[in-house]
Tab-separated table of C-alpha atoms and ligand atoms in Angstrom:
chain	number	residue	atom	x	y	z
Y	1	MET	CA	108.000	167.266	128.928
Y	2	LEU	CA	106.926	165.341	125.835
Y	3	ARG	CA	103.411	163.948	125.889
Y	4	THR	CA	103.115	160.138	125.668
Y	5	ILE	CA	102.472	159.043	122.091
Y	6	ARG	CA	99.712	156.427	122.076
Y	7	VAL	CA	99.946	153.838	119.304
Y	8	GLY	CA	97.348	151.410	117.958
Y	9	ILE	CA	98.311	148.506	115.698
Y	10	VAL	CA	96.082	147.133	112.921
Y	11	GLY	CA	96.956	143.487	112.333
Y	12	ALA	CA	97.945	140.923	114.928
Y	13	ARG	CA	100.475	138.637	113.346
Y	14	PHE	CA	104.051	138.696	112.041
Y	15	ALA	CA	104.593	142.410	111.360
Y	16	ALA	CA	102.464	143.451	114.355
Y	17	ARG	CA	104.770	141.504	116.655
Y	18	PHE	CA	108.011	143.080	115.520
Y	19	HIS	CA	106.408	146.525	115.428
Y	20	LEU	CA	105.304	146.119	119.050
Y	21	ASN	CA	108.828	145.065	120.045
Y	22	GLY	CA	110.211	148.071	118.142
Y	23	TYR	CA	107.987	150.567	119.986
Y	24	ARG	CA	109.014	149.031	123.288
Y	25	ARG	CA	112.667	149.803	122.569
Y	26	VAL	CA	112.111	153.520	121.880
Y	27	TYR	CA	113.978	155.805	124.319
Y	28	GLY	CA	113.756	159.540	125.038
Y	29	VAL	CA	110.197	159.810	123.699
Y	30	PRO	CA	107.410	158.373	125.857
Y	31	VAL	CA	105.461	155.830	123.801
Y	32	GLU	CA	102.697	153.437	124.741
Y	33	VAL	CA	101.216	150.763	122.506
Y	34	VAL	CA	97.648	151.001	123.705
Y	35	GLY	CA	95.904	148.401	121.628
Y	36	VAL	CA	95.338	146.300	118.564
Y	37	THR	CA	92.605	145.481	116.110
Y	38	SER	CA	92.520	142.747	113.489
Y	39	ARG	CA	90.087	140.824	111.351
Y	40	SER	CA	89.095	138.207	113.911
Y	41	ALA	CA	88.211	138.704	117.578
Y	42	GLU	CA	90.192	135.582	118.382
Y	43	SER	CA	93.489	136.824	116.903
Y	44	ARG	CA	93.308	140.365	118.316
Y	45	GLU	CA	92.340	139.114	121.779
Y	46	ALA	CA	95.167	136.573	121.779
Y	47	PHE	CA	97.641	139.276	120.692
Y	48	ALA	CA	96.282	141.663	123.339
Y	49	ARG	CA	96.502	139.044	126.078
Y	50	GLU	CA	100.027	137.936	125.188
Y	51	ASN	CA	101.317	141.497	125.007
Y	52	GLY	CA	99.416	143.310	127.732
Y	53	VAL	CA	97.520	145.683	125.405
Y	54	ASN	CA	93.800	146.189	124.735
Y	55	ALA	CA	91.852	144.609	121.876
Y	56	TYR	CA	89.506	146.881	119.902
Y	57	PRO	CA	86.751	145.548	117.644
Y	58	THR	CA	87.124	148.198	114.917
Y	59	LEU	CA	89.578	150.692	113.494
Y	60	GLU	CA	87.254	153.488	114.617
Y	61	ALA	CA	87.312	152.309	118.242
Y	62	LEU	CA	91.108	151.990	118.106
Y	63	CYS	CA	91.417	155.488	116.600
Y	64	ASP	CA	89.497	156.962	119.534
Y	65	ALA	CA	92.135	155.632	121.933
Y	66	VAL	CA	95.396	156.570	120.161
Y	67	ASP	CA	97.466	159.237	118.366
Y	68	VAL	CA	99.087	156.930	115.790
Y	69	ILE	CA	97.650	154.096	113.716
Y	70	ASP	CA	100.212	151.536	112.604
Y	71	VAL	CA	99.026	149.555	109.589
Y	72	CYS	CA	100.322	145.963	109.768
Y	73	ALA	CA	97.543	144.458	107.649
Y	74	PRO	CA	97.908	143.043	104.104
Y	75	GLY	CA	98.764	145.524	101.349
Y	76	TYR	CA	95.307	145.673	99.765
Y	77	LEU	CA	94.002	147.354	102.939
Y	78	HIS	CA	96.778	149.907	103.426
Y	79	GLU	CA	95.170	152.846	101.645
Y	80	THR	CA	91.694	152.346	103.133
Y	81	LEU	CA	92.992	151.973	106.676
Y	82	ALA	CA	95.540	154.796	106.429
Y	83	VAL	CA	93.122	157.295	104.886
Y	84	ALA	CA	90.427	156.427	107.460
Y	85	ALA	CA	92.938	156.982	110.278
Y	86	LEU	CA	94.249	160.249	108.789
Y	87	GLU	CA	90.692	161.521	108.374
Y	88	ARG	CA	90.245	160.891	112.094
Y	89	GLY	CA	93.301	163.037	112.752
Y	90	LYS	CA	95.822	160.251	113.445
Y	91	HIS	CA	99.414	159.977	112.301
Y	92	VAL	CA	100.016	156.786	110.315
Y	93	VAL	CA	102.777	154.216	110.054
Y	94	ILE	CA	102.356	152.079	106.942
Y	95	GLU	CA	104.153	148.793	106.308
Y	96	LYS	CA	105.499	147.910	102.897
Y	97	PRO	CA	104.174	147.853	100.249
Y	98	PHE	CA	103.075	151.415	100.944
Y	99	THR	CA	100.166	150.869	98.561
Y	100	GLY	CA	99.650	149.455	95.073
Y	101	TYR	CA	97.098	147.959	92.730
Y	102	TYR	CA	94.846	145.128	93.902
Y	103	GLY	CA	92.335	144.760	91.100
Y	104	PRO	CA	89.076	146.442	90.165
Y	105	GLY	CA	86.798	146.389	93.231
Y	106	GLY	CA	84.628	143.321	93.482
Y	107	SER	CA	86.062	141.458	90.461
Y	108	GLU	CA	86.282	137.747	91.257
Y	109	ASP	CA	88.259	136.807	88.118
Y	110	PHE	CA	91.008	139.408	88.494
Y	111	ARG	CA	94.448	137.951	87.753
Y	112	GLY	CA	97.390	140.246	88.305
Y	113	ASP	CA	99.701	138.493	85.857
Y	114	THR	CA	97.442	139.194	82.873
Y	115	PHE	CA	95.925	142.535	83.905
Y	116	PRO	CA	97.210	145.625	81.961
Y	117	LYS	CA	100.133	147.065	83.864
Y	118	GLU	CA	99.761	150.682	82.688
Y	119	THR	CA	96.399	150.777	84.470
Y	120	MET	CA	98.034	149.316	87.566
Y	121	LEU	CA	100.762	151.968	87.499
Y	122	ARG	CA	98.259	154.796	87.093
Y	123	GLU	CA	96.007	153.480	89.869
Y	124	ALA	CA	98.892	152.770	92.245
Y	125	MET	CA	100.134	156.365	91.853
Y	126	ALA	CA	96.602	157.661	92.425
Y	127	SER	CA	96.437	155.566	95.602
Y	128	CYS	CA	99.761	157.066	96.827
Y	129	ASN	CA	98.467	160.540	96.116
Y	130	ARG	CA	95.237	159.933	98.030
Y	131	ILE	CA	97.199	158.870	101.126
Y	132	LEU	CA	99.602	161.813	100.893
Y	133	GLU	CA	96.752	164.240	100.260
Y	134	ALA	CA	94.851	162.929	103.299
Y	135	ALA	CA	98.005	163.449	105.385
Y	136	ARG	CA	98.445	166.991	104.065
Y	137	SER	CA	94.826	167.871	104.840
Y	138	ALA	CA	95.051	166.363	108.328
Y	139	ARG	CA	98.546	167.854	108.929
Y	140	LYS	CA	99.708	164.469	110.173
Y	141	GLN	CA	102.838	162.434	109.533
Y	142	VAL	CA	103.081	159.500	107.140
Y	143	CYS	CA	105.811	157.101	108.245
Y	144	TYR	CA	106.792	154.496	105.671
Y	145	ALA	CA	107.874	151.393	107.587
Y	146	GLU	CA	110.741	150.389	105.297
Y	147	ASN	CA	113.220	148.961	107.750
Y	148	TRP	CA	116.088	148.714	105.228
Y	149	VAL	CA	116.411	152.493	105.347
Y	150	TYR	CA	117.162	152.189	109.066
Y	151	ALA	CA	119.340	149.071	108.992
Y	152	PRO	CA	122.613	150.027	110.703
Y	153	ALA	CA	124.618	148.787	107.694
Y	154	VAL	CA	122.692	151.132	105.354
Y	155	GLN	CA	122.906	154.097	107.742
Y	156	LYS	CA	126.658	153.587	108.151
Y	157	GLU	CA	127.008	153.669	104.360
Y	158	ARG	CA	124.927	156.851	104.302
Y	159	GLU	CA	127.402	158.416	106.720
Y	160	ILE	CA	130.396	157.257	104.656
Y	161	LEU	CA	128.779	158.518	101.452
Y	162	THR	CA	127.739	161.933	102.699
Y	163	LYS	CA	130.829	162.709	104.813
Y	164	SER	CA	133.250	161.598	102.090
Y	165	GLY	CA	131.368	163.484	99.360
Y	166	GLY	CA	131.096	160.293	97.289
Y	167	GLN	CA	129.067	159.700	94.167
Y	168	ILE	CA	127.310	156.344	93.877
Y	169	LEU	CA	127.844	154.973	90.377
Y	170	TRP	CA	126.151	151.604	90.761
Y	171	LEU	CA	124.164	149.786	93.459
Y	172	ILE	CA	123.270	146.133	93.446
Y	173	GLY	CA	121.005	144.526	96.038
Y	174	ASP	CA	118.818	141.555	96.795
Y	175	GLU	CA	116.177	140.365	99.205
Y	176	SER	CA	115.284	136.739	98.693
Y	177	HIS	CA	114.262	133.666	100.634
Y	178	SER	CA	112.279	130.468	100.285
Y	179	GLY	CA	108.823	132.061	100.518
Y	180	SER	CA	106.618	134.136	102.831
Y	181	HIS	CA	104.631	132.625	105.711
Y	182	SER	CA	101.638	134.930	105.060
Y	183	PRO	CA	98.528	133.396	103.458
Y	184	TYR	CA	97.943	136.729	101.666
Y	185	TYR	CA	101.343	136.592	99.958
Y	186	GLY	CA	101.373	135.188	96.439
Y	187	ILE	CA	97.894	136.448	95.522
Y	188	TRP	CA	97.939	139.746	93.635
Y	189	LYS	CA	94.580	141.018	94.893
Y	190	PHE	CA	95.895	140.903	98.476
Y	191	ALA	CA	99.619	141.532	98.025
Y	192	GLY	CA	99.706	143.888	95.015
Y	193	GLY	CA	102.295	141.801	93.152
Y	194	GLY	CA	104.931	139.156	93.767
Y	195	SER	CA	108.643	139.194	94.548
Y	196	LEU	CA	109.123	142.719	93.187
Y	197	VAL	CA	106.506	144.331	95.436
Y	198	GLY	CA	106.906	141.932	98.357
Y	199	LYS	CA	110.679	141.690	98.649
Y	200	GLY	CA	112.411	143.754	95.946
Y	201	CYS	CA	110.837	146.839	97.537
Y	202	HIS	CA	113.342	146.553	100.415
Y	203	PRO	CA	116.722	146.881	98.625
Y	204	LEU	CA	115.028	149.221	96.139
Y	205	THR	CA	113.996	151.714	98.836
Y	206	ALA	CA	117.436	151.514	100.454
Y	207	ALA	CA	118.998	152.317	97.054
Y	208	LEU	CA	116.562	155.211	96.485
Y	209	HIS	CA	117.289	156.483	99.998
Y	210	LEU	CA	121.061	156.505	99.446
Y	211	LYS	CA	120.818	158.301	96.089
Y	212	ARG	CA	118.460	160.862	97.687
Y	213	ALA	CA	120.947	161.362	100.534
Y	214	GLU	CA	123.839	161.783	98.072
Y	215	GLY	CA	121.982	164.502	96.143
Y	216	GLU	CA	120.763	166.283	99.262
Y	217	ALA	CA	124.265	166.339	100.774
Y	218	ARG	CA	125.945	167.656	97.618
Y	219	ASP	CA	123.357	169.820	95.861
Y	220	GLY	CA	120.567	170.245	98.418
Y	221	LYS	CA	118.104	168.197	96.361
Y	222	PRO	CA	117.477	164.459	96.058
Y	223	ILE	CA	118.635	162.362	93.099
Y	224	ARG	CA	115.539	160.436	92.052
Y	225	PRO	CA	114.757	157.391	89.891
Y	226	ALA	CA	114.237	158.146	86.189
Y	227	THR	CA	113.632	154.842	84.371
Y	228	VAL	CA	113.326	151.113	85.018
Y	229	SER	CA	113.760	147.978	82.931
Y	230	ALA	CA	112.560	144.760	84.562
Y	231	ARG	CA	112.013	141.079	83.903
Y	232	THR	CA	109.748	138.888	86.009
Y	233	HIS	CA	109.491	135.088	85.924
Y	234	GLU	CA	107.371	132.355	87.480
Y	235	ILE	CA	110.036	129.721	87.991
Y	236	THR	CA	108.105	127.490	90.422
Y	237	ARG	CA	105.192	127.381	87.934
Y	238	LEU	CA	107.339	126.232	85.003
Y	239	ALA	CA	106.322	122.860	83.621
Y	240	THR	CA	109.986	121.900	83.966
Y	241	PHE	CA	110.278	122.907	87.663
Y	242	ARG	CA	111.216	119.946	89.855
Y	243	ASP	CA	109.900	120.443	93.376
Y	244	ALA	CA	112.266	118.968	95.957
Y	245	GLY	CA	109.994	120.133	98.777
Y	246	PHE	CA	112.071	122.971	100.234
Y	247	LEU	CA	110.547	126.037	98.559
Y	248	ARG	CA	107.079	127.499	98.933
Y	249	THR	CA	105.357	126.959	95.567
Y	250	ASP	CA	101.694	127.948	95.920
Y	251	TYR	CA	101.896	131.320	94.159
Y	252	GLY	CA	98.690	132.157	92.341
Y	253	ASP	CA	99.157	134.964	89.825
Y	254	VAL	CA	102.451	136.587	90.835
Y	255	GLU	CA	106.109	136.285	89.870
Y	256	ASP	CA	108.609	134.448	92.063
Y	257	TYR	CA	111.716	136.021	90.491
Y	258	VAL	CA	112.500	139.563	89.386
Y	259	GLN	CA	115.424	141.646	88.273
Y	260	ALA	CA	115.056	145.397	87.828
Y	261	HIS	CA	117.562	147.847	86.357
Y	262	ILE	CA	116.996	151.432	87.489
Y	263	THR	CA	118.569	154.608	86.132
Y	264	PHE	CA	118.651	157.799	88.193
Y	265	ASP	CA	118.389	161.468	87.235
Y	266	ASP	CA	122.186	161.714	87.096
Y	267	GLY	CA	122.519	158.676	84.787
Y	268	THR	CA	123.891	156.332	87.478
Y	269	VAL	CA	122.287	152.912	87.981
Y	270	ALA	CA	120.975	150.292	90.414
Y	271	ASP	CA	120.222	146.597	89.911
Y	272	ILE	CA	117.713	144.987	92.234
Y	273	PHE	CA	117.068	141.260	92.492
Y	274	SER	CA	114.455	139.409	94.428
Y	275	SER	CA	113.048	135.903	94.475
Y	276	GLU	CA	111.326	133.136	96.394
Y	277	LEU	CA	113.945	130.643	95.214
Y	278	VAL	CA	116.701	130.979	97.801
Y	279	LEU	CA	117.422	128.344	100.461
Y	280	GLY	CA	119.546	128.859	103.552
Y	281	GLY	CA	117.667	131.699	105.266
Y	282	VAL	CA	116.972	135.228	104.125
Y	283	HIS	CA	119.555	136.686	101.744
Y	284	ASN	CA	119.476	140.440	102.225
Y	285	TRP	CA	122.339	142.630	101.039
Y	286	LEU	CA	123.153	145.808	99.142
Y	287	GLU	CA	126.502	146.668	97.587
Y	288	VAL	CA	127.486	150.242	96.790
Y	289	PHE	CA	130.072	151.106	94.154
Y	290	ALA	CA	130.990	154.772	94.529
Y	291	ASN	CA	133.627	156.936	92.853
Y	292	ASN	CA	135.622	157.041	96.111
Y	293	HIS	CA	134.673	153.897	98.090
Y	294	ARG	CA	132.908	150.570	97.917
Y	295	THR	CA	130.654	149.157	100.663
Y	296	ARG	CA	128.869	145.866	101.078
Y	297	CYS	CA	125.884	146.258	103.431
Y	298	ASN	CA	125.058	142.820	104.842
Y	299	LEU	CA	121.655	142.841	106.523
Y	300	ASN	CA	121.161	139.113	106.888
Y	301	PRO	CA	123.016	136.874	107.391
Y	302	ILE	CA	125.847	138.561	109.248
Y	303	ASN	CA	128.746	136.762	110.852
Y	304	ALA	CA	128.830	138.311	114.335
Y	305	LEU	CA	128.348	134.714	115.564
Y	306	GLU	CA	129.466	131.474	113.947
Y	307	THR	CA	128.132	128.360	115.644
Y	308	TYR	CA	128.576	124.688	114.910
Y	309	ASN	CA	125.698	122.458	116.041
Y	310	PRO	CA	126.288	118.719	115.489
Y	311	ARG	CA	122.683	117.713	116.229
Y	312	GLU	CA	119.521	119.475	115.006
Y	313	GLU	CA	117.366	118.869	118.096
Y	314	GLN	CA	119.823	120.582	120.463
Y	315	PHE	CA	118.767	123.951	118.982
Y	316	LYS	CA	115.039	123.268	118.978
Y	317	ASP	CA	114.397	126.213	121.329
Y	318	VAL	CA	117.142	128.443	119.903
Y	319	TYR	CA	116.226	131.133	117.358
Y	320	VAL	CA	118.981	131.244	114.714
Y	321	THR	CA	117.990	133.500	111.780
Y	322	GLU	CA	114.892	134.250	109.739
Y	323	LYS	CA	113.759	131.388	107.495
Y	324	ILE	CA	116.832	129.223	108.077
Y	325	GLY	CA	115.950	125.726	106.856
Y	326	THR	CA	118.092	123.746	109.302
Y	327	LYS	CA	119.947	124.552	112.524
Y	328	GLN	CA	122.368	121.657	112.129
Y	329	GLY	CA	125.990	122.246	111.121
Y	330	TRP	CA	127.519	125.721	110.884
Y	331	SER	CA	125.182	128.708	111.152
Y	332	ASN	CA	125.256	132.428	111.955
Y	333	PRO	CA	122.781	132.957	114.798
Y	334	ALA	CA	121.668	136.576	114.878
Y	335	PRO	CA	122.600	138.194	118.214
Y	336	ASP	CA	119.874	140.821	117.660
Y	337	GLU	CA	118.137	140.332	114.338
Y	338	ASP	CA	115.627	143.147	114.892
Y	339	TRP	CA	118.515	145.585	115.370
Y	340	GLN	CA	120.427	144.411	112.290
Y	341	HIS	CA	117.181	144.733	110.262
Y	342	GLY	CA	116.721	148.310	111.503
Y	343	TYR	CA	113.393	147.835	113.303
Y	344	PRO	CA	114.122	149.602	116.632
Y	345	GLN	CA	115.851	152.454	114.785
Y	346	GLU	CA	112.803	152.797	112.510
Y	347	PHE	CA	110.359	153.219	115.403
Y	348	GLN	CA	112.781	155.529	117.210
Y	349	ASP	CA	112.795	157.834	114.168
Y	350	PHE	CA	109.026	157.642	113.677
Y	351	MET	CA	108.305	158.521	117.300
Y	352	GLU	CA	110.855	161.369	117.298
Y	353	ALA	CA	109.425	162.677	114.022
Y	354	ILE	CA	105.907	162.718	115.470
Y	355	ALA	CA	107.016	164.208	118.808
Y	356	ARG	CA	109.038	166.968	117.101
Y	357	ASP	CA	106.742	167.481	114.114
Y	358	ARG	CA	109.370	166.724	111.474
Y	359	GLN	CA	109.484	164.340	108.504
Y	360	PRO	CA	110.764	160.830	109.218
Y	361	LEU	CA	113.768	159.564	107.254
Y	362	ALA	CA	111.414	157.128	105.476
Y	363	GLY	CA	108.418	159.309	104.665
Y	364	GLY	CA	105.756	159.744	102.014
Y	365	GLU	CA	107.977	161.005	99.177
Y	366	LEU	CA	110.341	158.039	99.414
Y	367	ALA	CA	107.321	155.705	99.620
Y	368	ARG	CA	105.806	157.243	96.497
Y	369	ASP	CA	109.050	156.962	94.517
Y	370	THR	CA	109.246	153.301	95.563
Y	371	VAL	CA	105.703	152.550	94.378
Y	372	ALA	CA	106.414	154.406	91.114
Y	373	VAL	CA	109.496	152.261	90.391
Y	374	LEU	CA	107.736	149.014	91.377
Y	375	TYR	CA	104.744	149.499	89.090
Y	376	ALA	CA	106.756	151.074	86.251
Y	377	GLY	CA	108.819	147.877	86.661
Y	378	TYR	CA	105.712	145.786	86.020
Y	379	VAL	CA	104.957	147.857	82.890
Y	380	SER	CA	108.501	147.114	81.715
Y	381	ALA	CA	108.200	143.399	82.528
Y	382	GLU	CA	104.965	143.271	80.500
Y	383	ARG	CA	107.071	144.638	77.596
Y	384	ARG	CA	109.763	142.024	78.294
Y	385	GLY	CA	112.265	144.442	79.776
Y	386	ALA	CA	111.780	147.624	77.704
Y	387	GLU	CA	112.869	150.829	79.465
Y	388	VAL	CA	109.937	152.660	81.110
Y	389	GLU	CA	109.909	156.145	82.610
Y	390	VAL	CA	109.226	156.361	86.327
Y	391	PRO	CA	106.325	158.794	86.891
Y	392	ARG	CA	107.070	161.844	89.078
P	1	NAD	N1	109.136	145.072	106.824
P	1	NAD	C1	109.140	143.767	106.878
P	1	NAD	O1	110.194	143.142	107.035
P	1	NAD	C2	107.844	143.001	106.770
P	1	NAD	C3	107.823	141.649	107.103
P	1	NAD	C4	106.592	140.980	107.032
P	1	NAD	C5	105.446	141.647	106.633
P	1	NAD	N2	105.506	142.961	106.307
P	1	NAD	C6	104.292	143.693	105.871
P	1	NAD	O2	103.425	143.815	106.991
P	1	NAD	C7	102.059	143.695	106.580
P	1	NAD	C8	101.421	142.534	107.337
P	1	NAD	O3	102.138	141.356	107.029
P	1	NAD	P1	102.120	140.081	107.981
P	1	NAD	O4	103.244	139.223	107.527
P	1	NAD	O5	102.021	140.470	109.401
P	1	NAD	O6	100.754	139.410	107.497
P	1	NAD	P2	99.913	138.287	108.226
P	1	NAD	O7	99.130	137.620	107.166
P	1	NAD	O8	100.830	137.482	109.104
P	1	NAD	O9	98.912	139.154	109.187
P	1	NAD	C9	97.977	140.066	108.669
P	1	NAD	C10	97.139	140.618	109.806
P	1	NAD	O10	96.217	141.579	109.268
P	1	NAD	C11	94.950	141.324	109.839
P	1	NAD	N3	93.854	141.785	108.974
P	1	NAD	C12	93.436	141.239	107.801
P	1	NAD	N4	92.363	141.911	107.340
P	1	NAD	C13	92.108	142.884	108.243
P	1	NAD	C14	91.119	143.913	108.318
P	1	NAD	N5	90.184	144.042	107.384
P	1	NAD	N6	91.162	144.764	109.381
P	1	NAD	C15	92.086	144.629	110.349
P	1	NAD	N7	93.053	143.678	110.316
P	1	NAD	C16	93.064	142.813	109.276
P	1	NAD	C17	94.880	139.834	110.024
P	1	NAD	O11	93.881	139.516	110.995
P	1	NAD	C18	96.312	139.558	110.530
P	1	NAD	O12	96.401	139.741	111.912
P	1	NAD	C19	102.085	143.501	105.066
P	1	NAD	O13	101.923	144.743	104.439
P	1	NAD	C20	103.484	142.958	104.807
P	1	NAD	O14	103.941	143.273	103.516
P	1	NAD	C21	106.689	143.639	106.388
């Protein structure tokens, strides 16, 4: 009989909600979400009430009641919260971005767009290492909550790739939409960067995961990222930008557009795009060009449903898809958006990994490679696209 895994969530908003739903779909491993903590008593108590869990005033109090701490707070808190939980002997689940650089402590005038990016890269890697070292010392699991790894479209491609013995020559992927809802997004000292860290991380990690899987299947060792060349832009802050009112525009010191070109150990390549400039709902996809097949992984939208709605207000209580601007006309309502995004599969793997004491599919090494590419990408963007080595 497996012992019930008790989970505590830090954060009580968007990510906390879909994490809770994910844990509640886990089968075969007994799991209980025991409680939540967040910055304000009001928000954690409301979350607790709505979801039938307990509210805890501090991380320490939550730690005393659980086996796993799930970090759904803004990026600038990830390392502090995760290390504190690991030091108390808890497994950790950490949302994206795993960690990063959020400015020198206490500096009021820190601006991410002008701060030296080599320092950021060095500090972000040190932050990764501190989390992984704390996990090693505590002998606890680090689960990197990158749902793209678990999206059914990406996992099906992994099966095709590994069973057919394919070699990926080129990947191209994108996560974009019209702007995050989170007040922390768009401010470097809270978010650790802009579109690259906030959205580009998703297709990037899926690409890194597939190249790792290819190498492991063929040669017993992962193929890892070697270099990155990136450009970032602030399109909504251009003097020439004409705001028609549909895009979020209040970004402080971060980019709202990025393209990153990655080379791998074996010389093959990936191109990752991400922006806050895309209307019509989230635009999440990854295309794989292999030597023996080609796959387009559509995460969102997908066309399992095609619905025509002649009048907007008829769908006022109908959820269609994430960040869709209008429900009028033709749309593709998601039959189960959490599933197509890979959320239930992610928590299934994390809980099985913890129960069976094995590494999750999205673990610390993949998280560290992701952070290395993201911040080496910022070094490259600072040099207007020059090729930069990804630290190992
Ligand atoms: N994988 C995905 O698709 C996805 C989607 C959205 C967000 N995220 C990630 O999830 C994390 C949270 O994002 P969100 O959209 O829920 O943000 P949010 O702004 O909606 O909520 C942040 C929560 O953190 C809490 N918080 C802030 N400071 C805290 C502190 N000191 N101690 C405890 N709690 C604190 C706030 O009270 C709030 O409940 C971020 O890392 C974000 O990047 C991932």
